[in-house]
mmCIF file of C-alpha atoms and ligand atoms in Angstrom:
data_model
loop_
_atom_site.group_PDB
_atom_site.id
_atom_site.type_symbol
_atom_site.label_atom_id
_atom_site.label_comp_id
_atom_site.label_asym_id
_atom_site.label_seq_id
_atom_site.Cartn_x
_atom_site.Cartn_y
_atom_site.Cartn_z
ATOM 1 C CA MET H 1 16.178 11.591 21.496
ATOM 2 C CA ALA H 2 19.810 12.685 21.007
ATOM 3 C CA ALA H 3 20.457 15.443 18.436
ATOM 4 C CA ASP H 4 22.338 13.050 16.133
ATOM 5 C CA GLU H 5 19.542 10.474 16.205
ATOM 6 C CA GLU H 6 17.038 13.290 15.581
ATOM 7 C CA SER H 7 18.962 14.337 12.454
ATOM 8 C CA ARG H 8 18.769 10.752 11.155
ATOM 9 C CA ARG H 9 14.981 10.678 11.257
ATOM 10 C CA ASP H 10 12.354 12.215 9.069
ATOM 11 C CA PRO H 11 8.866 12.605 10.534
ATOM 12 C CA VAL H 12 7.374 10.929 7.464
ATOM 13 C CA PHE H 13 9.661 8.193 6.236
ATOM 14 C CA GLY H 14 11.621 7.352 9.373
ATOM 15 C CA ARG H 15 15.328 6.637 9.455
ATOM 16 C CA ARG H 16 17.782 7.941 6.862
ATOM 17 C CA ARG H 17 20.742 6.108 8.375
ATOM 18 C CA GLY H 18 21.235 3.102 10.604
ATOM 19 C CA HIS H 19 24.460 1.427 11.703
ATOM 20 C CA ARG H 20 27.762 2.632 10.273
ATOM 21 C CA LEU H 21 28.452 1.131 6.835
ATOM 22 C CA ARG H 22 31.303 -1.322 6.379
ATOM 23 C CA PRO H 23 34.178 -0.065 4.183
ATOM 24 C CA LYS H 24 32.998 -2.108 1.158
ATOM 25 C CA ARG H 25 29.529 -0.574 1.346
ATOM 26 C CA GLN H 26 31.031 2.882 1.854
ATOM 27 C CA ALA H 27 33.041 2.382 -1.345
ATOM 28 C CA LEU H 28 29.872 1.397 -3.241
ATOM 29 C CA MET H 29 28.120 4.544 -1.990
ATOM 30 C CA ARG H 30 31.100 6.628 -3.080
ATOM 31 C CA GLU H 31 31.831 4.982 -6.426
ATOM 32 C CA LEU H 32 28.739 3.150 -7.735
ATOM 33 C CA LEU H 33 25.883 5.294 -6.420
ATOM 34 C CA PRO H 34 26.898 8.424 -8.407
ATOM 35 C CA ARG H 35 26.687 6.331 -11.616
ATOM 36 C CA LEU H 36 23.168 5.055 -10.857
ATOM 37 C CA GLU H 37 21.718 7.928 -8.889
ATOM 38 C CA ILE H 38 18.807 9.989 -10.165
ATOM 39 C CA ASP H 39 19.670 13.507 -9.124
ATOM 40 C CA LEU H 40 16.804 15.949 -9.555
ATOM 41 C CA GLY H 41 19.072 18.887 -8.725
ATOM 42 C CA SER H 42 17.321 22.220 -8.923
ATOM 43 C CA CYS H 43 15.740 21.566 -12.312
ATOM 44 C CA THR H 44 11.928 21.521 -12.209
ATOM 45 C CA ASP H 45 11.195 20.028 -15.651
ATOM 46 C CA ILE H 46 8.975 17.000 -16.169
ATOM 47 C CA ILE H 47 11.145 13.922 -16.734
ATOM 48 C CA ASP H 48 10.679 10.995 -19.106
ATOM 49 C CA PRO H 49 11.852 8.012 -16.997
ATOM 50 C CA GLU H 50 13.103 6.145 -20.082
ATOM 51 C CA ALA H 51 15.734 8.865 -20.434
ATOM 52 C CA PHE H 52 17.540 7.410 -17.388
ATOM 53 C CA PHE H 53 18.346 4.232 -19.346
ATOM 54 C CA GLY H 54 20.240 3.329 -22.468
ATOM 55 C CA ALA H 55 19.184 1.334 -25.520
ATOM 56 C CA GLY H 56 17.438 -2.031 -25.107
ATOM 57 C CA ILE H 57 14.977 -0.882 -22.430
ATOM 58 C CA ASP H 58 11.342 -1.310 -23.507
ATOM 59 C CA GLN H 59 9.558 -0.259 -20.324
ATOM 60 C CA VAL H 60 10.218 1.249 -16.922
ATOM 61 C CA TRP H 61 9.133 -0.191 -13.546
ATOM 62 C CA LEU H 62 9.218 1.799 -10.328
ATOM 63 C CA GLU H 63 9.606 0.387 -6.806
ATOM 64 C CA ILE H 64 8.921 2.702 -3.877
ATOM 65 C CA GLY H 65 10.581 1.922 -0.529
ATOM 66 C CA PHE H 66 12.692 -1.030 -1.721
ATOM 67 C CA GLY H 67 14.147 -1.602 1.769
ATOM 68 C CA THR H 68 17.285 -3.688 1.218
ATOM 69 C CA GLY H 69 16.520 -4.223 -2.476
ATOM 70 C CA GLU H 70 16.105 -8.029 -2.690
ATOM 71 C CA HIS H 71 12.852 -7.784 -4.646
ATOM 72 C CA LEU H 72 14.103 -5.086 -7.013
ATOM 73 C CA ALA H 73 17.465 -6.766 -7.750
ATOM 74 C CA SER H 74 15.856 -10.128 -8.342
ATOM 75 C CA GLN H 75 13.321 -8.661 -10.768
ATOM 76 C CA ALA H 76 15.999 -6.634 -12.546
ATOM 77 C CA ALA H 77 18.086 -9.775 -13.059
ATOM 78 C CA CYS H 78 15.094 -11.585 -14.629
ATOM 79 C CA ARG H 79 14.067 -8.697 -16.887
ATOM 80 C CA PRO H 80 17.047 -7.064 -18.622
ATOM 81 C CA ASP H 81 14.573 -5.456 -21.071
ATOM 82 C CA VAL H 82 13.037 -3.411 -18.233
ATOM 83 C CA GLY H 83 14.560 -0.317 -16.641
ATOM 84 C CA PHE H 84 14.107 -0.385 -12.848
ATOM 85 C CA ILE H 85 13.906 2.743 -10.731
ATOM 86 C CA GLY H 86 14.083 2.217 -6.981
ATOM 87 C CA CYS H 87 13.315 4.916 -4.408
ATOM 88 C CA GLU H 88 14.558 4.514 -0.849
ATOM 89 C CA PRO H 89 15.631 7.237 1.585
ATOM 90 C CA TYR H 90 17.197 4.765 4.042
ATOM 91 C CA LEU H 91 20.848 4.888 3.043
ATOM 92 C CA ASN H 92 21.797 1.507 4.551
ATOM 93 C CA GLY H 93 19.102 0.024 2.291
ATOM 94 C CA VAL H 94 20.533 1.880 -0.694
ATOM 95 C CA SER H 95 23.973 0.425 0.047
ATOM 96 C CA ALA H 96 22.432 -3.075 0.267
ATOM 97 C CA LEU H 97 20.851 -2.663 -3.170
ATOM 98 C CA LEU H 98 24.154 -1.366 -4.566
ATOM 99 C CA SER H 99 25.886 -4.473 -3.332
ATOM 100 C CA ARG H 100 23.282 -6.693 -5.104
ATOM 101 C CA VAL H 101 23.618 -4.626 -8.299
ATOM 102 C CA ALA H 102 27.400 -5.014 -8.210
ATOM 103 C CA ALA H 103 27.258 -8.755 -7.410
ATOM 104 C CA ARG H 104 24.940 -9.437 -10.366
ATOM 105 C CA ASN H 105 26.425 -6.841 -12.734
ATOM 106 C CA LEU H 106 23.012 -5.280 -13.272
ATOM 107 C CA THR H 107 22.963 -2.429 -15.769
ATOM 108 C CA ASN H 108 19.202 -1.736 -15.725
ATOM 109 C CA VAL H 109 18.827 -0.224 -12.225
ATOM 110 C CA ARG H 110 18.665 3.447 -11.261
ATOM 111 C CA ILE H 111 18.288 4.714 -7.712
ATOM 112 C CA PHE H 112 16.555 7.709 -6.221
ATOM 113 C CA PRO H 113 17.923 7.749 -2.648
ATOM 114 C CA ASP H 114 15.227 10.027 -1.288
ATOM 115 C CA ASP H 115 11.519 10.526 -0.715
ATOM 116 C CA ALA H 116 9.725 8.887 -3.673
ATOM 117 C CA ARG H 117 7.114 11.622 -3.694
ATOM 118 C CA ARG H 118 9.720 14.111 -4.951
ATOM 119 C CA LEU H 119 10.413 11.937 -7.990
ATOM 120 C CA VAL H 120 6.815 10.874 -8.604
ATOM 121 C CA ALA H 121 5.823 14.554 -8.776
ATOM 122 C CA ARG H 122 8.243 15.053 -11.663
ATOM 123 C CA LEU H 123 7.661 11.983 -13.838
ATOM 124 C CA ALA H 124 5.950 12.341 -17.212
ATOM 125 C CA GLU H 125 2.478 10.837 -17.451
ATOM 126 C CA GLY H 126 1.804 7.314 -18.731
ATOM 127 C CA ARG H 127 5.393 6.003 -18.689
ATOM 128 C CA ILE H 128 5.583 3.581 -15.742
ATOM 129 C CA SER H 129 4.517 0.063 -16.695
ATOM 130 C CA ARG H 130 4.675 -1.364 -13.195
ATOM 131 C CA LEU H 131 4.561 0.339 -9.829
ATOM 132 C CA THR H 132 5.527 -1.668 -6.740
ATOM 133 C CA LEU H 133 4.898 -0.640 -3.152
ATOM 134 C CA LEU H 134 5.687 -3.463 -0.726
ATOM 135 C CA PHE H 135 4.965 -3.211 2.974
ATOM 136 C CA PRO H 136 4.977 0.589 3.196
ATOM 137 C CA ASP H 137 4.862 1.892 6.752
ATOM 138 C CA PRO H 138 1.230 1.433 7.893
ATOM 139 C CA TRP H 139 1.333 4.269 10.432
ATOM 140 C CA PRO H 140 -1.280 2.457 12.556
ATOM 141 C CA LYS H 141 -2.109 5.304 14.947
ATOM 142 C CA LYS H 142 -5.040 7.360 13.722
ATOM 143 C CA ARG H 143 -3.243 10.649 14.289
ATOM 144 C CA HIS H 144 -0.477 9.407 11.929
ATOM 145 C CA HIS H 145 -2.748 8.286 9.085
ATOM 146 C CA LYS H 146 -1.963 11.516 7.253
ATOM 147 C CA ARG H 147 1.609 10.228 6.858
ATOM 148 C CA ARG H 148 0.535 7.186 4.852
ATOM 149 C CA ILE H 149 1.933 7.183 1.335
ATOM 150 C CA VAL H 150 -1.415 5.856 0.112
ATOM 151 C CA CYS H 151 -3.654 8.927 0.073
ATOM 152 C CA PRO H 152 -6.022 10.409 -2.543
ATOM 153 C CA ALA H 153 -3.425 12.750 -4.081
ATOM 154 C CA MET H 154 -0.760 10.042 -4.320
ATOM 155 C CA VAL H 155 -3.120 7.429 -5.777
ATOM 156 C CA ALA H 156 -4.207 9.947 -8.442
ATOM 157 C CA ARG H 157 -0.559 10.708 -9.185
ATOM 158 C CA PHE H 158 0.225 6.975 -9.457
ATOM 159 C CA ALA H 159 -2.581 6.687 -12.022
ATOM 160 C CA ASP H 160 -1.135 9.681 -13.905
ATOM 161 C CA ILE H 161 2.377 8.275 -14.241
ATOM 162 C CA MET H 162 1.316 4.717 -15.088
ATOM 163 C CA ALA H 163 0.906 3.388 -18.600
ATOM 164 C CA ALA H 164 -2.476 1.963 -19.641
ATOM 165 C CA GLY H 165 -2.444 -1.791 -18.958
ATOM 166 C CA GLY H 166 0.308 -1.378 -16.354
ATOM 167 C CA GLU H 167 0.142 -3.076 -12.952
ATOM 168 C CA PHE H 168 0.307 -1.580 -9.475
ATOM 169 C CA ARG H 169 1.473 -4.148 -6.899
ATOM 170 C CA PHE H 170 0.961 -3.522 -3.208
ATOM 171 C CA ALA H 171 1.535 -5.635 -0.103
ATOM 172 C CA THR H 172 0.931 -5.134 3.590
ATOM 173 C CA ASP H 173 0.623 -7.223 6.741
ATOM 174 C CA HIS H 174 -1.743 -4.705 8.321
ATOM 175 C CA GLY H 175 -5.442 -5.455 7.736
ATOM 176 C CA GLU H 176 -6.763 -1.972 8.372
ATOM 177 C CA PHE H 177 -4.144 -0.462 6.058
ATOM 178 C CA ALA H 178 -5.101 -2.975 3.333
ATOM 179 C CA ALA H 179 -8.750 -1.900 3.658
ATOM 180 C CA TRP H 180 -7.661 1.770 3.593
ATOM 181 C CA THR H 181 -5.683 1.134 0.400
ATOM 182 C CA LEU H 182 -8.595 -0.641 -1.294
ATOM 183 C CA ARG H 183 -10.921 2.233 -0.381
ATOM 184 C CA HIS H 184 -8.525 4.769 -1.845
ATOM 185 C CA ILE H 185 -7.974 2.772 -5.002
ATOM 186 C CA TYR H 186 -11.732 2.349 -5.471
ATOM 187 C CA SER H 187 -11.975 6.134 -5.418
ATOM 188 C CA GLU H 188 -9.589 6.294 -8.396
ATOM 189 C CA THR H 189 -11.534 4.969 -11.367
ATOM 190 C CA ARG H 190 -8.415 4.506 -13.501
ATOM 191 C CA PHE H 191 -7.415 1.496 -11.359
ATOM 192 C CA GLN H 192 -9.170 -1.854 -11.201
ATOM 193 C CA TRP H 193 -8.463 -4.526 -8.596
ATOM 194 C CA SER H 194 -7.651 -7.711 -10.492
ATOM 195 C CA ALA H 195 -8.507 -10.252 -7.728
ATOM 196 C CA GLU H 196 -10.995 -12.964 -8.613
ATOM 197 C CA SER H 197 -10.783 -15.106 -5.485
ATOM 198 C CA PRO H 198 -9.296 -14.856 -1.947
ATOM 199 C CA ARG H 199 -6.297 -16.848 -3.153
ATOM 200 C CA ASP H 200 -5.338 -13.774 -5.222
ATOM 201 C CA TRP H 201 -4.733 -11.623 -2.154
ATOM 202 C CA ARG H 202 -3.565 -14.384 0.191
ATOM 203 C CA GLN H 203 -0.901 -15.854 -2.040
ATOM 204 C CA ARG H 204 2.030 -14.009 -3.556
ATOM 205 C CA PRO H 205 2.419 -14.659 -7.308
ATOM 206 C CA GLU H 206 5.486 -16.684 -8.286
ATOM 207 C CA ASP H 207 7.147 -13.807 -10.143
ATOM 208 C CA TRP H 208 6.989 -11.661 -7.004
ATOM 209 C CA PRO H 209 10.049 -12.409 -4.828
ATOM 210 C CA GLU H 210 9.698 -12.334 -1.061
ATOM 211 C CA THR H 211 11.015 -9.242 0.706
ATOM 212 C CA ARG H 212 12.782 -9.000 4.021
ATOM 213 C CA TYR H 213 9.767 -7.386 5.603
ATOM 214 C CA GLU H 214 7.423 -10.113 4.357
ATOM 215 C CA ARG H 215 9.673 -12.751 5.918
ATOM 216 C CA LYS H 216 9.709 -10.871 9.217
ATOM 217 C CA ALA H 217 5.911 -10.524 9.128
ATOM 218 C CA ARG H 218 5.441 -14.279 8.582
ATOM 219 C CA GLU H 219 7.951 -15.118 11.338
ATOM 220 C CA ALA H 220 5.909 -12.925 13.675
ATOM 221 C CA GLY H 221 2.725 -14.809 12.674
ATOM 222 C CA ARG H 222 1.190 -12.014 10.587
ATOM 223 C CA LYS H 223 -0.439 -12.860 7.250
ATOM 224 C CA PRO H 224 0.574 -10.650 4.335
ATOM 225 C CA ILE H 225 -2.016 -9.350 1.880
ATOM 226 C CA PHE H 226 -1.090 -8.938 -1.800
ATOM 227 C CA LEU H 227 -3.075 -6.531 -3.954
ATOM 228 C CA ARG H 228 -2.725 -6.075 -7.704
ATOM 229 C CA PHE H 229 -4.425 -3.325 -9.663
ATOM 230 C CA VAL H 230 -4.541 -2.735 -13.397
ATOM 231 C CA ARG H 231 -4.228 0.779 -14.758
ATOM 232 C CA LEU H 232 -7.158 0.993 -17.149
ATOM 233 C CA ALA H 233 -6.860 2.750 -20.510
ATOM 234 C CA ARG H 234 -9.972 4.699 -19.531
ATOM 235 C CA PRO H 235 -12.377 4.476 -16.594
ATOM 236 C CA PRO H 236 -15.479 2.327 -17.243
ATOM 237 C CA ALA H 237 -18.370 4.448 -18.583
ATOM 238 C CA ASP H 238 -20.455 3.893 -15.433
ATOM 239 C CA ALA H 239 -17.559 4.449 -12.996
ATOM 240 C CA GLN H 240 -18.499 6.290 -9.837
ATOM 241 C CA PRO H 241 -15.636 7.347 -7.618
ATOM 242 C CA GLY H 242 -16.227 5.849 -4.164
ATOM 243 C CA GLU H 243 -16.369 7.697 -0.922
ATOM 244 C CA LYS H 244 -13.125 9.396 -0.046
ATOM 245 C CA THR H 245 -11.594 8.678 3.343
HETATM 246 C C1 SAM X 1 8.483 -1.414 6.251
HETATM 247 S S1 SAM X 1 9.773 -1.035 5.152
HETATM 248 C C2 SAM X 1 9.517 -2.208 3.799
HETATM 249 C C3 SAM X 1 10.776 -2.370 2.975
HETATM 250 C C4 SAM X 1 10.654 -3.354 1.805
HETATM 251 N N1 SAM X 1 9.715 -2.887 0.815
HETATM 252 C C5 SAM X 1 10.268 -4.741 2.294
HETATM 253 O O1 SAM X 1 9.152 -5.189 1.981
HETATM 254 O O2 SAM X 1 11.109 -5.377 2.964
HETATM 255 C C6 SAM X 1 9.208 0.500 4.389
HETATM 256 C C7 SAM X 1 10.301 1.164 3.575
HETATM 257 O O3 SAM X 1 9.759 2.286 2.897
HETATM 258 C C8 SAM X 1 10.719 3.320 2.941
HETATM 259 N N2 SAM X 1 10.007 4.593 2.760
HETATM 260 C C9 SAM X 1 9.216 5.206 3.665
HETATM 261 N N3 SAM X 1 8.734 6.359 3.165
HETATM 262 C C10 SAM X 1 9.236 6.461 1.908
HETATM 263 C C11 SAM X 1 9.116 7.444 0.895
HETATM 264 N N4 SAM X 1 8.389 8.546 1.087
HETATM 265 N N5 SAM X 1 9.759 7.248 -0.281
HETATM 266 C C12 SAM X 1 10.497 6.128 -0.472
HETATM 267 N N6 SAM X 1 10.650 5.158 0.460
HETATM 268 C C13 SAM X 1 10.022 5.329 1.633
HETATM 269 C C14 SAM X 1 11.390 3.174 4.293
HETATM 270 O O4 SAM X 1 12.666 3.785 4.351
HETATM 271 C C15 SAM X 1 11.478 1.661 4.421
HETATM 272 O O5 SAM X 1 12.660 1.138 3.876
#
């Protein structure tokens, strides 16, 4: 791999940059991103995510790995009462979301253009009402499983930052990764899988817009799996954490 290509990749989340941005996108990165960007700087305090938004925001939703931002922008347009935080280290994806934000004049979107785990580590507990993780990299090779964003520490942290009654939405087109995710969520007694029938994981709910990756998966003949978990106010009295993987 050439040195430049090497510098564009991160061993965990993949590419930071793809093709060169067109001048319009470059201008959005220069002018709009600084107004929406969450910059953790060198400060190590715990952050209340509501503080990123102005008046009129009743809850905060977080999307990790928004890709080109179609899901996030569409949800933000439907719910002006919700503050949306999107995390995405792939800068071409960030520029795509910026262009959707500008086209729809969205004022309720903030962007963390970096590894979501850095932000998640700093968020105050119990403040995220919905967490969305759509088609995260499945890292199918066994030796790469340690790179998966779904792991015991991360699932516990998701439960920490989520508000009681909040929803964690997850999708994948990789069966083994879906089973892995269910196993890890079962080990975290503060989450409960809300499925009642196979339809619930085979069919995407209507208020859940299709993403680019989902479309590509369907075109390639793969069947996506949709998982929804509720963040319980407290674990059930008889809850037994399952076996850890
Ligand atoms: C397979 S793509 C799916 C994109 C989008 N969610 C979709 O469904 O079209 C996975 C995305 O997660 C992003 N990603 C990977 N690791 C991440 C991390 N640690 N924090 C935030 N985003 C991450 C990648 O840059 C990539 O855009």
